[in-house]
Coordinates of C-alpha atoms and ligand atoms in Angstrom, one line a residue:
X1 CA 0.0 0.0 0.0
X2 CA 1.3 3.8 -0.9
X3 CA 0.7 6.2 2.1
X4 CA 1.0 10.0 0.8
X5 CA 1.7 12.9 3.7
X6 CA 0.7 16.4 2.3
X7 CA 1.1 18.6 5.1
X8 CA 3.3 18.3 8.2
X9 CA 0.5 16.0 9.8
X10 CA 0.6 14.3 6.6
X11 CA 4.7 13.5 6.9
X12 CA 4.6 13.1 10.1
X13 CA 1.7 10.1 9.7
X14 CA 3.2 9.1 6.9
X15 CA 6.8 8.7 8.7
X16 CA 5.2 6.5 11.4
X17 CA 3.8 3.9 8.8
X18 CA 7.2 4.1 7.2
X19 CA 8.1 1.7 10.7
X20 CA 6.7 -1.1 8.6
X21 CA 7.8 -2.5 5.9
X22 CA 4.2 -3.1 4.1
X23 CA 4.2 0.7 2.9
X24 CA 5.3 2.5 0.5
X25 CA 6.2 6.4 1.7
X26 CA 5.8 9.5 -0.5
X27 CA 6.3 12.8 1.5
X28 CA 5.1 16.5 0.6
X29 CA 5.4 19.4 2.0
X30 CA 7.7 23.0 2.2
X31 CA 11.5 22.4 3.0
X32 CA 11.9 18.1 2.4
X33 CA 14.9 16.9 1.4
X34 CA 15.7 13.4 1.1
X35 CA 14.4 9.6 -0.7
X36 CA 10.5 9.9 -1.7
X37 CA 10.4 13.7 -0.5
X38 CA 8.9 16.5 -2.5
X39 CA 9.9 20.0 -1.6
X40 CA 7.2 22.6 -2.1
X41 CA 7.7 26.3 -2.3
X42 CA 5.9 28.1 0.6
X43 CA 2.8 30.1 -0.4
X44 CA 1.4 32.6 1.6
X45 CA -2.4 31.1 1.5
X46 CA -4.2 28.1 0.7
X47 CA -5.2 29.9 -2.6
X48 CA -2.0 30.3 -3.1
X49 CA -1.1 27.2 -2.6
X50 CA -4.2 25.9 -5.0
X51 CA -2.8 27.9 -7.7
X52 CA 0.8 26.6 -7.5
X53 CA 0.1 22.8 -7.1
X54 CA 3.3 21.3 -9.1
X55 CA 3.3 18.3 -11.7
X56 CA 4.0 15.7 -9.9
X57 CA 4.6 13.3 -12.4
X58 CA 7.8 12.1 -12.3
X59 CA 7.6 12.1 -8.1
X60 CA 4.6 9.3 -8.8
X61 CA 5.9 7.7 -11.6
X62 CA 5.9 4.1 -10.0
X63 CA 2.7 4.5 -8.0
X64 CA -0.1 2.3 -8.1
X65 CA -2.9 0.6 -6.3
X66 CA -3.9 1.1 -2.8
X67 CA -3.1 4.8 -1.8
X68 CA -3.7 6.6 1.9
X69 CA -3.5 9.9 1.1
X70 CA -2.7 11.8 4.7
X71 CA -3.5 15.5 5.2
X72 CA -4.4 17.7 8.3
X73 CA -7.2 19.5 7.2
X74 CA -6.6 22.8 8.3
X75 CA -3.0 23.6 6.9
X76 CA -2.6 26.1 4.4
X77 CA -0.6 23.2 2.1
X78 CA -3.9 21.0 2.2
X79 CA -5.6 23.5 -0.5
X80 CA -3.2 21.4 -3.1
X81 CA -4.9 18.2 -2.2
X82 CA -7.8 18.1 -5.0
X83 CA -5.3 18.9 -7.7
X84 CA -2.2 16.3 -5.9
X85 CA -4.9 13.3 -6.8
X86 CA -6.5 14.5 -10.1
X87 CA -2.8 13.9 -11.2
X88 CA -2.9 10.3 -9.5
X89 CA -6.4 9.4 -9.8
X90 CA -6.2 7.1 -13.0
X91 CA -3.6 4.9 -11.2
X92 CA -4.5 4.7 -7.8
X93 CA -7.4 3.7 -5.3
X94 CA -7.5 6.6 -3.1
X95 CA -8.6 6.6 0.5
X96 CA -8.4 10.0 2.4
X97 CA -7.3 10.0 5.8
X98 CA -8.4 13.1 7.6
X99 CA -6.9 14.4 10.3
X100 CA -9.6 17.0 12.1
X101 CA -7.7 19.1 14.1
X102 CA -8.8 20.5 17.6
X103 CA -10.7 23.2 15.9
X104 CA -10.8 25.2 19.2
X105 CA -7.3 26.0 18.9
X106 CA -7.2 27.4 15.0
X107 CA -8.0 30.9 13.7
X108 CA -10.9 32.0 11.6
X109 CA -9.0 31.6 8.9
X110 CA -7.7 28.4 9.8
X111 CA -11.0 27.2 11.1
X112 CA -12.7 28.5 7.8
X113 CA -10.5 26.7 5.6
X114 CA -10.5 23.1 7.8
X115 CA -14.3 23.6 7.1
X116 CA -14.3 23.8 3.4
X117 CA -11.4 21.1 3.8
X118 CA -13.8 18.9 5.4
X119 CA -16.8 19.4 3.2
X120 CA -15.0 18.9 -0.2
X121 CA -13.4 16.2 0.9
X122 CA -16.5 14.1 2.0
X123 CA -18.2 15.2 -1.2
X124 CA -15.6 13.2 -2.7
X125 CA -15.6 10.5 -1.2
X126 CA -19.4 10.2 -1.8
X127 CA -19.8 10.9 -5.3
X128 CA -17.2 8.1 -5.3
X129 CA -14.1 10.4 -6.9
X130 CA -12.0 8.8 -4.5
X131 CA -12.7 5.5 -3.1
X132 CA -13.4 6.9 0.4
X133 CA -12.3 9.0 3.5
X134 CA -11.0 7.5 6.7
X135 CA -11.9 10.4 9.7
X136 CA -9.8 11.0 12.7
X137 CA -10.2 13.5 15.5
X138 CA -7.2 15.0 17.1
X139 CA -9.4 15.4 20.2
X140 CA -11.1 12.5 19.6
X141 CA -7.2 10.4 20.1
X142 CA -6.2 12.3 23.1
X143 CA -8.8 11.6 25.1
X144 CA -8.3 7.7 24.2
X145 CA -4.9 8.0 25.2
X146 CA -5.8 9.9 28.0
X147 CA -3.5 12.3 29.4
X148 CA -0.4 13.2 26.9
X149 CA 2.3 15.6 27.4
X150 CA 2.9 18.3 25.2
X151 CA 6.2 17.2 24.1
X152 CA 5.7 14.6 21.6
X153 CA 2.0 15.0 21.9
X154 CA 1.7 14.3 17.9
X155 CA 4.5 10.9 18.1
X156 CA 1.5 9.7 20.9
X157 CA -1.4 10.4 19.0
X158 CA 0.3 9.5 15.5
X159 CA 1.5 6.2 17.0
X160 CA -2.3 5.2 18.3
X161 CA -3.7 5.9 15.0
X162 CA -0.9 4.4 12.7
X163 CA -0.6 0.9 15.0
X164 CA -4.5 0.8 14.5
X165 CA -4.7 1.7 10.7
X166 CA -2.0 -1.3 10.0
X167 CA -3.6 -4.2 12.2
X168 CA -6.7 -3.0 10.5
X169 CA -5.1 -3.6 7.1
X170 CA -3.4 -7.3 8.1
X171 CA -6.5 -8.6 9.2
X172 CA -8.4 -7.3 5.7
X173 CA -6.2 -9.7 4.3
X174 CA -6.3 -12.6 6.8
X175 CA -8.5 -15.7 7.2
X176 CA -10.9 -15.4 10.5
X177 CA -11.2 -18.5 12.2
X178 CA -14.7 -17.8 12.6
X179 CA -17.2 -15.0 10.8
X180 CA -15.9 -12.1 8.4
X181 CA -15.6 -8.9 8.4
X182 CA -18.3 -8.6 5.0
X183 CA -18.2 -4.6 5.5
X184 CA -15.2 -4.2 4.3
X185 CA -15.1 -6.3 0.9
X186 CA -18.2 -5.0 -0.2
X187 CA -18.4 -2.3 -2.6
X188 CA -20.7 0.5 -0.8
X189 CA -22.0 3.7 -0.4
X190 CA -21.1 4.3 2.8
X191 CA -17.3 6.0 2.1
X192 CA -17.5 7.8 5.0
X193 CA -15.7 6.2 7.5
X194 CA -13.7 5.9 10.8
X195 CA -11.7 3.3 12.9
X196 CA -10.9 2.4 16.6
X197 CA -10.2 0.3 19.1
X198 CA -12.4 -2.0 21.1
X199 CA -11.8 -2.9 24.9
X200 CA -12.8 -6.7 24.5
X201 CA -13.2 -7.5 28.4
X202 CA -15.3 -3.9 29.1
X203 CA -17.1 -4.3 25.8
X204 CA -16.3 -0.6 25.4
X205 CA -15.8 1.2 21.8
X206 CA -13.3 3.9 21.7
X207 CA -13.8 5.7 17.9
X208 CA -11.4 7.8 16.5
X209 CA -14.3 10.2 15.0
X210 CA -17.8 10.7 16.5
X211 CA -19.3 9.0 13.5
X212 CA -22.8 10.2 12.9
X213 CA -25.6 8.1 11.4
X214 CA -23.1 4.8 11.0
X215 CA -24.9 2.0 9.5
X216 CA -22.2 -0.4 8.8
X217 CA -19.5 -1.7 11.4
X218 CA -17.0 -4.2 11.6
X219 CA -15.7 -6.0 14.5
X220 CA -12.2 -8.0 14.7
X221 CA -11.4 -9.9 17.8
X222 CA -7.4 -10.5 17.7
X223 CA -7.5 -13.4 20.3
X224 CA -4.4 -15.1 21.5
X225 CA -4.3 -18.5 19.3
X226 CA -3.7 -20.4 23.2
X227 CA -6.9 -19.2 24.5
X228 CA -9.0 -19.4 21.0
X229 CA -8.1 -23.7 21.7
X230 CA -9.2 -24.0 25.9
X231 CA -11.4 -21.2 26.6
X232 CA -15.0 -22.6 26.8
X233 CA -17.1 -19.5 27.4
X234 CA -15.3 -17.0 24.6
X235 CA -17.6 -18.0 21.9
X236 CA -20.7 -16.7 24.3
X237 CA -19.0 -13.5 25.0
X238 CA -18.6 -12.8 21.8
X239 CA -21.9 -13.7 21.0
X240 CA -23.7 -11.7 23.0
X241 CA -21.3 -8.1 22.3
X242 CA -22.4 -9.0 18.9
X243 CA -26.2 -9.4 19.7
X244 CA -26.4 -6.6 21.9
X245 CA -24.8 -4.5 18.6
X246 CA -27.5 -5.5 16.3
X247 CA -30.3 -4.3 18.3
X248 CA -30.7 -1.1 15.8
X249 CA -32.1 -2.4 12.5
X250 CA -30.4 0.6 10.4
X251 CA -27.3 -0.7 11.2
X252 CA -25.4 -3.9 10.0
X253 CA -23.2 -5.4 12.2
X254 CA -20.2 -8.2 11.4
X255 CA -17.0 -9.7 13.2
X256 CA -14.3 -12.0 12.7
X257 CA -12.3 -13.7 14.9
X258 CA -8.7 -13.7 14.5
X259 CA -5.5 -16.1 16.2
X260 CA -2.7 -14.2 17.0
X261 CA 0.5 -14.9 18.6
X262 CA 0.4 -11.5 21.0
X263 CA 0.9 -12.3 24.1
X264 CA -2.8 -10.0 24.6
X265 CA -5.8 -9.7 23.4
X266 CA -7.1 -7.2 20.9
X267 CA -10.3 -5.9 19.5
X268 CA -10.6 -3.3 16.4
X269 CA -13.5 -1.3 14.9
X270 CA -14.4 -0.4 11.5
X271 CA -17.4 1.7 11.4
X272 CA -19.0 3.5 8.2
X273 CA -21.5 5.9 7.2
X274 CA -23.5 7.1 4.0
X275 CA -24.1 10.6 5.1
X276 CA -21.9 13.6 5.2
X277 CA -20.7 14.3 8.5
X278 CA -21.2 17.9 10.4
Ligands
GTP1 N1 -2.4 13.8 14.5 C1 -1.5 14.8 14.1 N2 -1.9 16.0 13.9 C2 -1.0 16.9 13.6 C3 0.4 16.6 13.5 N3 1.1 17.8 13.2 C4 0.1 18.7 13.1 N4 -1.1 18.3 13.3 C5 -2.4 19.0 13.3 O1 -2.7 19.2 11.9 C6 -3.2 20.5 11.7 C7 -2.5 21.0 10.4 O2 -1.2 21.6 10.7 P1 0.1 21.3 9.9 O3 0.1 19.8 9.5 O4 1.2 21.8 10.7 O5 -0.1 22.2 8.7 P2 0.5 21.9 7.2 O6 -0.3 20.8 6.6 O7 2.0 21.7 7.3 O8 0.1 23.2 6.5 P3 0.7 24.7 6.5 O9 -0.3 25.6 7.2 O10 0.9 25.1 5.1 O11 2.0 24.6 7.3 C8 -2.8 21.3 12.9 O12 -3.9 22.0 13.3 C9 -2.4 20.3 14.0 O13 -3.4 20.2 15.0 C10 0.8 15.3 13.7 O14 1.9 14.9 13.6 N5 -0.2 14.4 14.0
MG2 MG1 3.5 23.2 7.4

C-alpha cells in the first residue's frame, strides 16, 4: 500500500507507517529533502497554494494501487490536495485520511478553511471520486490516550492511530477463524468512514471520530491462538457483544475472529456511514 503525507501532519503520519515495511512512503510538503520527498515552495495562503500545485509526475511515476492519502485539514498546504490526486487518480485507489484538528485551537481563517477542507473532501468521497475518506479526531485520540504531554504529543497520538490503521489492514487480508468482516469487501455507499479500538473485556468502543448516522461496522477480535483452543465460554461472549450490537435495524453489524501470537488480546472497529458528517 502507498501512504502520501501532504502537510506536516501528513509527513509526520506518513513517517510513522514508514516503521513497517508493508508501505510504500511518498512525502510533501515545504522544505523536504531526502528519498520519496517532494519540496514545495511556501505560499502565503491556501489559494496560493491551490494555484501553484506542481506536476507531480515524475515524483509518482511508479505509484499504483492502494493509496492513503494523509493530510491535516486545516494547513494552508492541504488547499493542493484536490489537484495532488486529479494527477494520481487514473492509477491509484484513493482513501483520504483526515486528520480533524482540535478546531478550538485554529484561527478563523484556519478554522474556515478546515471547514471547506472537510466538506469537499466528504463530497468526494461520496460521489465516489475517491474511493473513500477515513476520519480522525485530534481530540477524539487524546482523550483515548488519555492524558499526553505536550512534548511529543503528535509521536502519541500518531502512534495510536498508525498501530491501528495497519492491524486493520493485516486482518483485511487474513483468514478469521470464525465469521468475516463482510463490510469491508463489499463495494458500498457508505465512504465515510472511521476506525478504533475495542476494549474486548469492558465491551467498550473507543472511535477515533464521533461517527454520525453509522450503518455499517465491523468488529475484529485478535484473540491469543492459546486461548482461542481452551477457553470454553469466549464464543458466548462474543456472542452476546455481537447481539447486543444489532439491536438497531439501520445498522449492520459483522465480526471476525482472528489467532494471534500476542501475548494479549485485541479488538478493532471499523465503522462506516453514508451521510456527510457535520
Ligand atoms: N495527528 C496529528 N496532527 C498533527 C500533527 N502535526 C500537526 N497536526 C495537526 O494538523 C493541523 C494542520 O497543521 P500542519 O500539519 O502543521 O499544517 P500543514 O499541513 O503543514 O500546512 P501549513 O499551514 O501550510 O504549514 C494542525 O492544526 C495540527 O493540529 C501530527 O503529527 N499528528
Ligand atoms: Mg506546514
Amino acid at each position: 500500500m502507498n501512504v502520501i503525507g501532504l502537510g506536516k501532519a501528513g509527513c509526520n503520519i506518513a513517517d510513522t507507517f514508514a516503521k513497517y515495511p508493508q508501505y510504500n512512503i511518498y512525502k510533501i510538503d515545504v522544505g523536504l529533502k531526502g528519498d520519496n520527498c517532494y519540496s514545495v515552495k511556501r505560499q502565503e495562503s491556501p489559494e496560493e497554494y491551490e494555484k501553484n500545485t506542481p506536476s507531480l509526475k515524475t515524483f509518482f511515476k511508479g505509484l499504483e494501487g492502494d493509496t492513503l492519502f494523509v493530510v491535516g485539514g486545516s494547513g494552508n498546504i492541504s488547499a493542493m490536495c484536490l489537484s495532488i490526486m486529479e494527477q494520481i487518480r487514473e492509477k491509484a485507489k484513493i482513501d483520504v485520511l483526515y486528520v480533524k484538528p482540535d478546531t478550538f485551537m485554529l484561527n478563523q481563517a484556519k478554522t474556515q478553511h478546515e471547514k471547506v477542507t472537510y466538506n469537499v473532501l466528504q463530497q468526494y468521497a461520496r460521489s465516489s471520486a475517491i474511493n473513500g475518506i477515513l476520519m480522525v479526531s485530534n481530540p477524539q485520540l487524546e482523550n483515548i490516550l488519555g492524558e499526553v504531554p505536550i512534548i511529543g504529543y503528535y509521536d502519541k497520538l500518531n502512534e495510536l492511530l498508525v498501530s491501528t490503521i495497519h492491524m486493520i489492514n493485516v486482518f483485511k487480508n487474513s483468514e478469521p477463524v470464525m465469521g468475516g468482516l463482510t463490510s469491508i469487501h463489499e463495494e458500498s455507499t457508505k465512504r465515510i468512514y472511521t476506525v478504533g479500538i475495542f476494549d474486548i473485556e469492558k465491551s467498550e468502543e473507543k472511535l477515533f471520530f464521533p461517527l454520525d448516522t453509522a450503518r455499517d461496522k465491523g468488529y475484529i477480535y485478535s484473540i491469543r491462538k492459546e486461548k482461542l483452543q481452551t477457553e470454553n465460554d469466549l464464543h458466548k461472549v462474543i456472542r452476546s457483544q455481537m447481539k447486543e450490537r444489532s439491536q438497531d435495524e439501520e445498522t449492520k453489524v459483522s465480526f471476525g475472529i482472528f489467532p494471534t501470537d500476542y501475548d494479549a488480546d485485541y479488538g478493532y472497529i471499523l465503522s462506516y456511514s453514508p451521510n456527510i458528517q457535520s
